[in-house]
Coordinates of C-alpha atoms (C1' of nucleotides) in Angstrom, one line a residue:
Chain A
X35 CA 0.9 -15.3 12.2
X36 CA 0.3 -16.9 9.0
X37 CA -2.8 -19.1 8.2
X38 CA -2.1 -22.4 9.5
X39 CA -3.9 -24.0 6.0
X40 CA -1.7 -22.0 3.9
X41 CA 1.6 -23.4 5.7
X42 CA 0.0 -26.8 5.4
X43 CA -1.2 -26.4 1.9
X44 CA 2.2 -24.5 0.6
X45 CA 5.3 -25.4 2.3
X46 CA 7.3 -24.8 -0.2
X47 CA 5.7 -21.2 -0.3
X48 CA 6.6 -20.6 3.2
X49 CA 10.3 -22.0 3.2
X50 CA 10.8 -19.9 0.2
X51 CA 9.8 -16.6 1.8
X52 CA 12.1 -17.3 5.0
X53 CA 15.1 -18.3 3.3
X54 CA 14.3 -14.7 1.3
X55 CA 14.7 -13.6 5.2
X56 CA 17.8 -15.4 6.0
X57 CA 15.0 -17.0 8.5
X58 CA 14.9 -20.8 9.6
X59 CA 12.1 -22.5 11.3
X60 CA 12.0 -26.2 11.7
X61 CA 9.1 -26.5 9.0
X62 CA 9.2 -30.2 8.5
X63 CA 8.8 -31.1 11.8
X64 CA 6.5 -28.4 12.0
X65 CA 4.0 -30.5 9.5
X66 CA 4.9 -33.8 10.9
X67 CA 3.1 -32.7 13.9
X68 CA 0.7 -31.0 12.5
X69 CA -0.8 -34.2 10.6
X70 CA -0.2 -36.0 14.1
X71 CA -2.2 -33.6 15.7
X72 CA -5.3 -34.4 13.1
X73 CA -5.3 -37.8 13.3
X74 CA -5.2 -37.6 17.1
X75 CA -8.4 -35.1 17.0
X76 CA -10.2 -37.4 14.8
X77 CA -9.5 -40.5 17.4
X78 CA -10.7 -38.1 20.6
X79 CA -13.8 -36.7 18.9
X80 CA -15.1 -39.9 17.5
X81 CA -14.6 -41.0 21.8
X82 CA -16.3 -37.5 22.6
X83 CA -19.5 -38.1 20.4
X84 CA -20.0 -41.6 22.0
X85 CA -19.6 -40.2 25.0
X86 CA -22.5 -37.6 24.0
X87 CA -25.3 -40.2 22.7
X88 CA -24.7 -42.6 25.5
X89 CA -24.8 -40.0 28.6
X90 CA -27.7 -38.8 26.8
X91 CA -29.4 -42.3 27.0
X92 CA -27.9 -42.4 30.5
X93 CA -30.3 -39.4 31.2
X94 CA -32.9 -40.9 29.6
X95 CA -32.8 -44.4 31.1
X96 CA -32.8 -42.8 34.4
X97 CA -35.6 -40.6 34.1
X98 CA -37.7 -43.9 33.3
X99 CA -36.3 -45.2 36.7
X100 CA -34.3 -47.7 34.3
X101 CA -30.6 -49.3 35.3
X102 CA -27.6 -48.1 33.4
X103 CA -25.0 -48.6 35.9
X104 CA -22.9 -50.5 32.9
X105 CA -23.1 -47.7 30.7
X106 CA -21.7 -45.5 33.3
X107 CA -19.1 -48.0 33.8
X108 CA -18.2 -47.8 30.5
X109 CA -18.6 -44.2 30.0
X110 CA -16.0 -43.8 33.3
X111 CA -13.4 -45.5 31.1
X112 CA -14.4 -43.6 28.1
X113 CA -14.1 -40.0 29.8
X114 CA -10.4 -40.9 31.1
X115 CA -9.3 -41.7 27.7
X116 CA -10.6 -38.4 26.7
X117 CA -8.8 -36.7 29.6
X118 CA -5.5 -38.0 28.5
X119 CA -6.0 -37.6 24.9
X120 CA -6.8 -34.0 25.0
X121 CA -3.5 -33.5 27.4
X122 CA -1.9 -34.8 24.9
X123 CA -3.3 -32.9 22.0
X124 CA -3.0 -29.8 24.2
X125 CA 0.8 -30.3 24.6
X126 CA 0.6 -30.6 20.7
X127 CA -1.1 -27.6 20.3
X128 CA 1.2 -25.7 22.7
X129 CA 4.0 -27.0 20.4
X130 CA 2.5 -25.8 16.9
X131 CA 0.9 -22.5 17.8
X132 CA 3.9 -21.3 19.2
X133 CA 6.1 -22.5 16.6
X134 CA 3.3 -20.7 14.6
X135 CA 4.0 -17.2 16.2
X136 CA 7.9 -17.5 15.8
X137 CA 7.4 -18.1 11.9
X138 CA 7.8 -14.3 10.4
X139 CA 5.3 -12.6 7.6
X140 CA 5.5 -13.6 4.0
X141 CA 7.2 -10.8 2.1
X142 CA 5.1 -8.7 -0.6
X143 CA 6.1 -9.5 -4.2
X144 CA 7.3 -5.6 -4.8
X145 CA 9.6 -6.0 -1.8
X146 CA 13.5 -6.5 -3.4
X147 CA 15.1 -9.7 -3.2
X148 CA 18.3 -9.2 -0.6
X149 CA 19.5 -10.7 2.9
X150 CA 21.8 -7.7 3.2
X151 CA 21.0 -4.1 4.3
X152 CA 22.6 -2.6 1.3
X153 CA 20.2 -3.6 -1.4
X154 CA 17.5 -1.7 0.6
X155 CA 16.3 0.2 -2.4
X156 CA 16.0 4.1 -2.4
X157 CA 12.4 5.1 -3.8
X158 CA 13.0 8.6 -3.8
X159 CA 14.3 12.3 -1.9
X160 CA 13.5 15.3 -0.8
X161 CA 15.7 18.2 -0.7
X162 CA 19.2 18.5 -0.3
X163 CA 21.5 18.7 2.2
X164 CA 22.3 21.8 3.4
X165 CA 26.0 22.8 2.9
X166 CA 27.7 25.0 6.0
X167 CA 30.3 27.1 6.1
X168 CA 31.3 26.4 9.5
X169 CA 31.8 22.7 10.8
X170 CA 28.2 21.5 12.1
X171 CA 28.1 19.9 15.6
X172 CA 26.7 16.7 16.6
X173 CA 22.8 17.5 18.3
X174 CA 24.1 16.5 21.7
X175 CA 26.9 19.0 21.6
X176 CA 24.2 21.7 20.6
X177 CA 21.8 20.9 23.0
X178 CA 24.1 20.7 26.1
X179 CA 25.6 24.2 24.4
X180 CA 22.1 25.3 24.6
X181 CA 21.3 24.2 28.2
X182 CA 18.2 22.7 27.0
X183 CA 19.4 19.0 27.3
X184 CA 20.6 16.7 30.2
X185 CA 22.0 13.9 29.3
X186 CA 24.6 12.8 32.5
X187 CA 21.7 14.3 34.6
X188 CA 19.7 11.7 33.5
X189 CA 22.4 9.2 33.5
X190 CA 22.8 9.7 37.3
X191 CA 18.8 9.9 37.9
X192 CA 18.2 6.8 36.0
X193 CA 20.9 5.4 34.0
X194 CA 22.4 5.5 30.2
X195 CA 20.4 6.0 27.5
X196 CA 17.7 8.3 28.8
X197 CA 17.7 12.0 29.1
X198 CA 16.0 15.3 30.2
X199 CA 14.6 18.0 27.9
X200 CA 14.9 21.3 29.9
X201 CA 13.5 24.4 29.0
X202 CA 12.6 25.0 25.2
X203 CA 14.1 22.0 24.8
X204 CA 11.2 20.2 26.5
X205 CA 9.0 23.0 25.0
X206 CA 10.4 21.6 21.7
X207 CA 9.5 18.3 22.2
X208 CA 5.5 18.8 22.9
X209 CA 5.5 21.3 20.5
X210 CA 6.6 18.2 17.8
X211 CA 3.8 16.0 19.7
X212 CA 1.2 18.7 19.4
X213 CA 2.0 19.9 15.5
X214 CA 2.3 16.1 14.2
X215 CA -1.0 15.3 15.9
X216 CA -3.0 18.7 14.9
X217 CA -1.7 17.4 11.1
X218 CA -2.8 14.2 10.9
X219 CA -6.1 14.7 13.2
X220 CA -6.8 17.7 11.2
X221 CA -5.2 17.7 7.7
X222 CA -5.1 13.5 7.0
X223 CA -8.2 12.1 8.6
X224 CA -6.9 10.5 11.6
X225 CA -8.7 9.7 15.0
X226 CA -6.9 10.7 18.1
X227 CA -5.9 8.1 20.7
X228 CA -4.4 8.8 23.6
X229 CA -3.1 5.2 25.0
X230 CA -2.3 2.8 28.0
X231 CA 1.4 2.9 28.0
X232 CA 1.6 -0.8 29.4
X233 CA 0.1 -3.5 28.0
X234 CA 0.0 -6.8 29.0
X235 CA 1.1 -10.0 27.5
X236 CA -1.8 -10.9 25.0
X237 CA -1.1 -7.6 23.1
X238 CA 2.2 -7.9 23.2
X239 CA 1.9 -11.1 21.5
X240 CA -1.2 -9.6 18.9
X241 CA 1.5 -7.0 17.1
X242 CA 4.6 -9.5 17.1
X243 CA 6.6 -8.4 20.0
X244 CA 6.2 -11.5 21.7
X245 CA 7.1 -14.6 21.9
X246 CA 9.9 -14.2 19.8
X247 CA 11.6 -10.7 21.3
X248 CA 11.0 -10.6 25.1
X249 CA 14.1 -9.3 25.5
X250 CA 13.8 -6.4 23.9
X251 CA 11.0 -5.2 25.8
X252 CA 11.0 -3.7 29.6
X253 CA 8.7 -5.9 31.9
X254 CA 6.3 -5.0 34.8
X255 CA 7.2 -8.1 37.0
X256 CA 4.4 -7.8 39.7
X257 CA 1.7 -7.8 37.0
X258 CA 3.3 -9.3 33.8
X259 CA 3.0 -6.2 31.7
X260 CA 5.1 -4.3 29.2
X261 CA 6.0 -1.4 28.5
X262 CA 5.0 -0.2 25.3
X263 CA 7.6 -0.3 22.7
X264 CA 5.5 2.1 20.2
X265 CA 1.4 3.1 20.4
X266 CA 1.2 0.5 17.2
X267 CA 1.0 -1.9 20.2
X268 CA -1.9 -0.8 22.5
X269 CA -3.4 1.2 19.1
X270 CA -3.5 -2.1 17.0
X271 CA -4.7 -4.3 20.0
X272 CA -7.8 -1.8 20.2
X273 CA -9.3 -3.9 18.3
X274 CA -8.3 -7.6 19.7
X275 CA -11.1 -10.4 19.0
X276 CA -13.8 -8.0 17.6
X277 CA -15.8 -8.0 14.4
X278 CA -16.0 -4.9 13.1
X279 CA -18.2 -3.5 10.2
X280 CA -17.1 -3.3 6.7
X281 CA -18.5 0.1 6.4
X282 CA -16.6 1.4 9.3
X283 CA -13.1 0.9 7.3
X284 CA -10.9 2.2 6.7
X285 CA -9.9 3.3 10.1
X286 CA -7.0 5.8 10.6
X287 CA -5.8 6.3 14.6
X288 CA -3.3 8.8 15.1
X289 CA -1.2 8.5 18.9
X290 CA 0.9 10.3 20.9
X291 CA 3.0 7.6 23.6
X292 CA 6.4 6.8 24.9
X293 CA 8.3 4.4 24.0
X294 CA 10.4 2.1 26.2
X295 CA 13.0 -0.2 24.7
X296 CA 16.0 -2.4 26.1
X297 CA 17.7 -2.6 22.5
X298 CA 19.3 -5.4 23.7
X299 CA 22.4 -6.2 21.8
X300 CA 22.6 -2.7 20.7
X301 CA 25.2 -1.8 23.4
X302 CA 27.9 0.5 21.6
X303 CA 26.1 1.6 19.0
X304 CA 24.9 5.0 18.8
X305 CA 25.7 5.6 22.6
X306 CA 25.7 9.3 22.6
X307 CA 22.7 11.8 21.8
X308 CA 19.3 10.9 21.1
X309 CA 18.8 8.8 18.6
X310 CA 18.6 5.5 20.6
X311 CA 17.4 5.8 24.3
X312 CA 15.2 3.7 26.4
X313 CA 12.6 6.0 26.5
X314 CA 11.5 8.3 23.4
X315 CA 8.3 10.0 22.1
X316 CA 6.7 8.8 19.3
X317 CA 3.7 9.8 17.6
X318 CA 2.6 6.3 15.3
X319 CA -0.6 6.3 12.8
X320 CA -2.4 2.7 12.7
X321 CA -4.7 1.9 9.9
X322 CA -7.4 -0.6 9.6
X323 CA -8.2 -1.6 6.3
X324 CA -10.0 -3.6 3.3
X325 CA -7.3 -6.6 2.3
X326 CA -7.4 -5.1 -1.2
X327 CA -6.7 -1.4 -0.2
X328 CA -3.7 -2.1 2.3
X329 CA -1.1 -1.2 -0.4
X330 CA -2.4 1.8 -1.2
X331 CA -2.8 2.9 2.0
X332 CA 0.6 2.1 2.5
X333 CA 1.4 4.6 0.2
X334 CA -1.0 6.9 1.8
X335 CA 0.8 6.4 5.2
X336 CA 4.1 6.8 4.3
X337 CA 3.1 10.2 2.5
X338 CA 1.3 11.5 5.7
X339 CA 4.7 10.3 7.3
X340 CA 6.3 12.7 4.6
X341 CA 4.3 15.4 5.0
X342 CA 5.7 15.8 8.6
X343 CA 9.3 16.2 7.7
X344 CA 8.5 18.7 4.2
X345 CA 6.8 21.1 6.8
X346 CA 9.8 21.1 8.8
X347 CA 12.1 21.1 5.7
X348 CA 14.2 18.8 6.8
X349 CA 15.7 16.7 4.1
X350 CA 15.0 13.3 4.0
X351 CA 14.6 10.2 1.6
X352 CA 12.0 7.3 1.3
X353 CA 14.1 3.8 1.1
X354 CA 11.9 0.2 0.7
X355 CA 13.5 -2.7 3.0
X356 CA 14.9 -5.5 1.3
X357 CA 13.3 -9.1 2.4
X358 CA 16.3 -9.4 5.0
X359 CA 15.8 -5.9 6.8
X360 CA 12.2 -6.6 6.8
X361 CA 10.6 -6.4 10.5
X362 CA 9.5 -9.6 11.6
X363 CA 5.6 -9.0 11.1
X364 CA 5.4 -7.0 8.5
X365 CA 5.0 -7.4 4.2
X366 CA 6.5 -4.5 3.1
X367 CA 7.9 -1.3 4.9
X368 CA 9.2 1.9 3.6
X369 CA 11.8 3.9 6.0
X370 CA 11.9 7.8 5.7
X371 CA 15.4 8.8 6.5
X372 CA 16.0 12.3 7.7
X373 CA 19.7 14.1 7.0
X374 CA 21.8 14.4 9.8
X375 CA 24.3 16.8 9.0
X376 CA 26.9 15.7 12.1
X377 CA 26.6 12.3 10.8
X378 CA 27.2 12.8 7.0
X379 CA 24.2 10.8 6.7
X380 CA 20.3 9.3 6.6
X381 CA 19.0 8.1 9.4
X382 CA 15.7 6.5 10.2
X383 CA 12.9 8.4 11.5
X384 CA 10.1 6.5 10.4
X385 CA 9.0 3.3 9.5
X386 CA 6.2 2.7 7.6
X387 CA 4.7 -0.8 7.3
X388 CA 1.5 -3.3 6.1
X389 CA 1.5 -6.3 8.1
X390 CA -1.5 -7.5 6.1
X391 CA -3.4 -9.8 7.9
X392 CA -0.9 -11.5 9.8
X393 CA -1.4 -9.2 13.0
X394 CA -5.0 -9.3 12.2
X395 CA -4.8 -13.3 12.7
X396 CA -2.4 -13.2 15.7
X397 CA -5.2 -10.5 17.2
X398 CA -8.1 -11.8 15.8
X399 CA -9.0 -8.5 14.3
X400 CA -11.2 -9.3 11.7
X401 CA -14.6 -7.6 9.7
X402 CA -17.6 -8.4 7.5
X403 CA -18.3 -6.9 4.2
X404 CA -22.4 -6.6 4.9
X405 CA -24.2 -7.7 8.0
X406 CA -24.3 -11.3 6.9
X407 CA -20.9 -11.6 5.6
X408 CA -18.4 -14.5 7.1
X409 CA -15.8 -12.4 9.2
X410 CA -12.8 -11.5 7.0
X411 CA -9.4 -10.9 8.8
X412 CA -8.3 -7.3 7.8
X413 CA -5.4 -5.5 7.3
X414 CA -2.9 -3.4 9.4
X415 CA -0.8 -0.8 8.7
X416 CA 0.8 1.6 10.7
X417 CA 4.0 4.0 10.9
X418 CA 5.6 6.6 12.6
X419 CA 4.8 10.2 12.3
X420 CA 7.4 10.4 13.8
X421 CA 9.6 9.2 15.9
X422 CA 10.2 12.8 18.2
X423 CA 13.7 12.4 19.5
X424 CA 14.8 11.9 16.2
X425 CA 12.8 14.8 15.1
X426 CA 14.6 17.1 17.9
X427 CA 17.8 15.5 17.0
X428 CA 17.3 16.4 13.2
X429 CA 15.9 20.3 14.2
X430 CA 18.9 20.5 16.0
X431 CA 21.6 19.6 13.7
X432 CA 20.0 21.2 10.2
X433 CA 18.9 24.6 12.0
X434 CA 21.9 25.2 13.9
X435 CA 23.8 28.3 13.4
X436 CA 27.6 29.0 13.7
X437 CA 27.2 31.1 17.2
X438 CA 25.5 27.7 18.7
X439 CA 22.1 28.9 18.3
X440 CA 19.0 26.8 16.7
X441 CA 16.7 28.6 14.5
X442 CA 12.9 27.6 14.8
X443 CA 11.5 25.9 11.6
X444 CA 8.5 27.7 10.8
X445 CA 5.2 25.5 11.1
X446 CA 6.5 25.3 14.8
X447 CA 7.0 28.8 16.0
X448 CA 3.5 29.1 16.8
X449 CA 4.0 25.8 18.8
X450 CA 7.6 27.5 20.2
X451 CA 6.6 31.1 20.9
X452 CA 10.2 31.8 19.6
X453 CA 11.9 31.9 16.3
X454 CA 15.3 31.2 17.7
X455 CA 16.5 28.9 20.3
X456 CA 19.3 30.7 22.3
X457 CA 21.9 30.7 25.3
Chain B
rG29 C1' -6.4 -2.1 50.4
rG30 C1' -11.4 -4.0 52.9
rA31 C1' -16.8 -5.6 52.1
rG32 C1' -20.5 -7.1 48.7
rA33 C1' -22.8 -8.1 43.7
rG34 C1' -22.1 -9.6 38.9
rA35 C1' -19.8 -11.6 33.9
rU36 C1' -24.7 -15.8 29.0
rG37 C1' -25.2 -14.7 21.4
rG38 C1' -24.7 -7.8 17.8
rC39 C1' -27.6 -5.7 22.3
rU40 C1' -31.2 -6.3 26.6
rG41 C1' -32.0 -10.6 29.3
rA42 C1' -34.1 -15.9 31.0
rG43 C1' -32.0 -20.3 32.3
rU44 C1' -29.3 -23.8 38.9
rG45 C1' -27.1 -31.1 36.7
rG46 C1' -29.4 -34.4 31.1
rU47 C1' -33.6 -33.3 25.4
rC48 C1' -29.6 -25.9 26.1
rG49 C1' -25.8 -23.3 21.1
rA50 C1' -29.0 -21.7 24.7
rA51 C1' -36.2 -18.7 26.0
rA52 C1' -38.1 -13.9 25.0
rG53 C1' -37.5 -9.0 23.2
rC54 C1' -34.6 -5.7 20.3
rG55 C1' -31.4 -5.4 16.1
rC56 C1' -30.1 -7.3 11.3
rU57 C1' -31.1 -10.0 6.4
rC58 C1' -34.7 -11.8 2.9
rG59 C1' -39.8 -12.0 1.5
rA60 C1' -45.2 -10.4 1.6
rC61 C1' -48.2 -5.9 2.0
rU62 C1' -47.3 -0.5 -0.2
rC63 C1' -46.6 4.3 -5.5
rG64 C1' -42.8 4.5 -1.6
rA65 C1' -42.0 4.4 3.6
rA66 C1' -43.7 3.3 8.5
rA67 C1' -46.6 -0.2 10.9
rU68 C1' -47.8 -5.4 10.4
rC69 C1' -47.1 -10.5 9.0
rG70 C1' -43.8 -14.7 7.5
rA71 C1' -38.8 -16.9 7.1
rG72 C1' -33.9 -16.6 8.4
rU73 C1' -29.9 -14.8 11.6
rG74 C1' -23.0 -16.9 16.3
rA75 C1' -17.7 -18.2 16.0
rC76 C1' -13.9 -21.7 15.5
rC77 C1' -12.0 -26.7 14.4
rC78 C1' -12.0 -31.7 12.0
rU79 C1' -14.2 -34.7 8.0
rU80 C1' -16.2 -34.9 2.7
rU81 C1' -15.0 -33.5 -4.4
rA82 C1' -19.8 -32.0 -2.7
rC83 C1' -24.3 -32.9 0.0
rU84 C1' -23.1 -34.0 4.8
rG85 C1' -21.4 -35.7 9.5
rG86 C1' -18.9 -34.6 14.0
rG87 C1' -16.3 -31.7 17.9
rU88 C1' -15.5 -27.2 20.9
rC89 C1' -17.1 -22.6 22.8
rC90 C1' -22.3 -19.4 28.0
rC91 C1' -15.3 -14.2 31.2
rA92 C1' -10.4 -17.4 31.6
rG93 C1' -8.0 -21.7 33.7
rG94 C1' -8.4 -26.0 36.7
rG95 C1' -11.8 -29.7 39.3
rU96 C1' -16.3 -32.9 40.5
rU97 C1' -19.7 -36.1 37.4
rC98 C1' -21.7 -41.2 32.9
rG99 C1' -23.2 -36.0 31.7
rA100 C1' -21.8 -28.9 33.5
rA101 C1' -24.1 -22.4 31.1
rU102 C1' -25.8 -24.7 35.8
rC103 C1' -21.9 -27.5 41.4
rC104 C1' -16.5 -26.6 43.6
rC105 C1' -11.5 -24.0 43.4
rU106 C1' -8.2 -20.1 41.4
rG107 C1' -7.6 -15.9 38.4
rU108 C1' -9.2 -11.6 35.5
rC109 C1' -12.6 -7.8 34.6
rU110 C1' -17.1 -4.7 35.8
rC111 C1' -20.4 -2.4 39.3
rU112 C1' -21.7 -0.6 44.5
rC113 C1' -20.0 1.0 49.5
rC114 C1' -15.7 2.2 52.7
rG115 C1' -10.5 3.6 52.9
rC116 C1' -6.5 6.0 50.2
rC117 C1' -5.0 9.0 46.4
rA118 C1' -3.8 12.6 41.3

RNA sequence: GGAGAGAUGGCUGAGUGGUCGAAAGCGCUCGACUCGAAAUCGAGUGACCCUUUACUGGGUCCCAGGGUUCGAAUCCCUGUCUCUCCGCCA
């Protein structure tokens, strides 16, 4: 959420960075209540501090044994015009705040100027795509080859989009959890969380998801939870409404969670493999940080991110979102793109963002500098490392061999057990 | 799931209708003492919102949301969470 005084203070500001977004909000109106509202709240707390000083002479008169019964009269009057006043102002409020939360984050200045997908800007790559002399299968094909994925299984068990991981297939899949975690807990300096993978409304709202995207999200109806999306959501909520201390920051989490999406509106695309299911693994690494560090921690991020994807040597490139792609909270966000041989092509496999402080505000995440410090909102970062599917998906297709096999990458054999994944 | 107890500032904890944003202690900050530290002494120490160029002034907040009252941390209702006991379970 942005800063309420920086919308008031810089309209122009704000409409410039959404239509930068291809993003409307009724901003106008927006203000126009706004100022309402402030006149209103002046009216109702000039009534609320006569109601103070008199009951307080009320008390006093009493206490004497003295009459007051027309103060109290009066007061009777007073305290109903308060009642309805603050309905009304509360309706108002209602009205602004969540107009507030549907208004998306400010893009950085570094992030390039576009409202289409193709001016996403490629940073840089790492290694090249391997060339085979035979014609490489899609990873579903070599997975059900292999026995070691279930897709219609699941299908029947559940329903589309989800699968089961039999054998080393499933062995491969916690052996991505455990190496990606065992790196960034032991090589990068993260702290290990293990999270609730429902979370209820409040945090939902915190990281962005809500108000604006219930849809895409499964719901708990008996209790009004959610599933979790991605860990950023229960990981960044740690921290909801606390103060922390300055000298604790930064702080790096590192977690291992499902993921449950509806990808609604996403019917037809990608329908076969892994690559989008309604449940998939995900480790994600959330920072905490000083506002003036969050960029370079960004960078830091996204080359822990990296790290992951050069010790499996799989070939990938770093691309910066243009102001258009850009995910609804965030500032600036770099995606890693892993080669999929099948496909011809990148796809994402992490996403690597800093929100600055607009979760921080929507959360109320905020720290002090020294002990007697005024509490500073700070920033959030977080990305995947990574996303596992994909991972398995990627494995897959760039270490297949022509007799339908799957060779092992090496930081994972000691995870595997094997170096080959056979019939 | 059943029965009971509780939720107050960074922490412990007092407060049962008015002068309570809240005693006391701890912690923290600053100062004094000291070569320095400890101990001791003194002063200070919540958040948010509105108003003002500023000094200031005002409002809200004692788990959350409703209600009673001229007036609520305090009384009533609902919910959430925590603890204890029983049941059930991994």
């Amino acid at each position: 959420m942005l800063d309420l005084k920086f919308v008031r203070t810089n309209p122009d500001k704000v409409k410039e960075a959404l239509n930068k977004r291809g993003s409307a909000v009724g901003l106008d109106d927006f203000l126009a209540l706004e100022e309402q509202r402030r006149q209103e709240l002046v009216q109702v707390e000039q009534l609320k501090n006569r109601r103070n000083t008199v009951s307080e002479e009320i008390g006093r008169l009493k206490k004497q044994g003295q009459e007051a019964e027309a103060m109290v009269i009066e007061m009777r009057q007073v305290s109903q015009k308060i009642r309805e006043m603050d309905e009304d102002l509360k309706e108002i409020e209602e009205k602004l705040s969540y107009t507030l939360l549907t208004i998306p984050n400010i893009p950085h200045e570094s992030v390039p100027e576009s409202l289409s997908e193709e001016n996403n800007v490629e940073i840089r790559k790492w290694g090249a795509p391997k060339e085979f002399t035979f014609n490489p299968l899609p990873h579903w094909d070599i997975g059900e080859g292999l026995g070691i994925l279930d897709f219609e299984r699941a299908a029947k068990v559940t329903g589309a989009r989800f699968v089961f991981y039999k054998g080393l297939g499933a062995r491969l899949e916690r052996a991505l959890i455990n190496f990606m975690l065992d790196l960034h807990t032991g090589k990068h300096g993260y702290t290990e969380i293990f999270p609730p993978f429902m979370v209820n409304r409040d945090s939902m709202t915190g990281t962005g998801q809500l108000p604006k995207f219930e849809e895409e999200a499964f719901r708990i109806d008996s209790v009004d939870y959610f599933l979790i999306p991605t860990a950023e959501v229960p990981v960044t909520n740690l921290y909801r409404g606390e103060i922390l201390e300055g000298e604790k920051l930064p702080i790096y989490h590192a977690a291992y969670s499902a993921c449950f999406r509806a990808e609604a509106g996403a019917a037809g695309r990608d329908t076969r493999g892994l690559i989008r299911q309604h449940q998939f693994n995900k480790v994600e690494m959330v920072k905490f940080t000083l506002p003036e560090n969050s960029y370079d921690e960004l960078e830091k991020l996204t080359a822990n991110a990296e790290k992951v994807l050069q010790l499996l040597e799989l070939p990938y490139r770093v691309i910066c979102l243009c102001t258009g792609d850009l995910g609804f909270s965030s500032a600036k966000t770099y995606d890693l793109e892993v080669w999929l041989p099948s496909y011809g092509t990148y796809r994402e496999i992490s996403s690597c963002s800093n929100f600055e402080d607009y979760q921080a505000r929507r959360a109320n995440i905020r720290f002090r500098r020294n002990p007697k410090a005024k509490p500073e909102f700070v920033h959030t970062l977080n990305g995947s490392g990574l996303a596992i599917g994909r991972t398995v998906a990627a494995i897959l297709e760039n270490y297949q061999q022509q007799d339908g096999s799957v060779l092992v990458p090496k930081v994972l054999q000691p995870y595997m057990g094997v170096e080959k994944i056979s019939k």
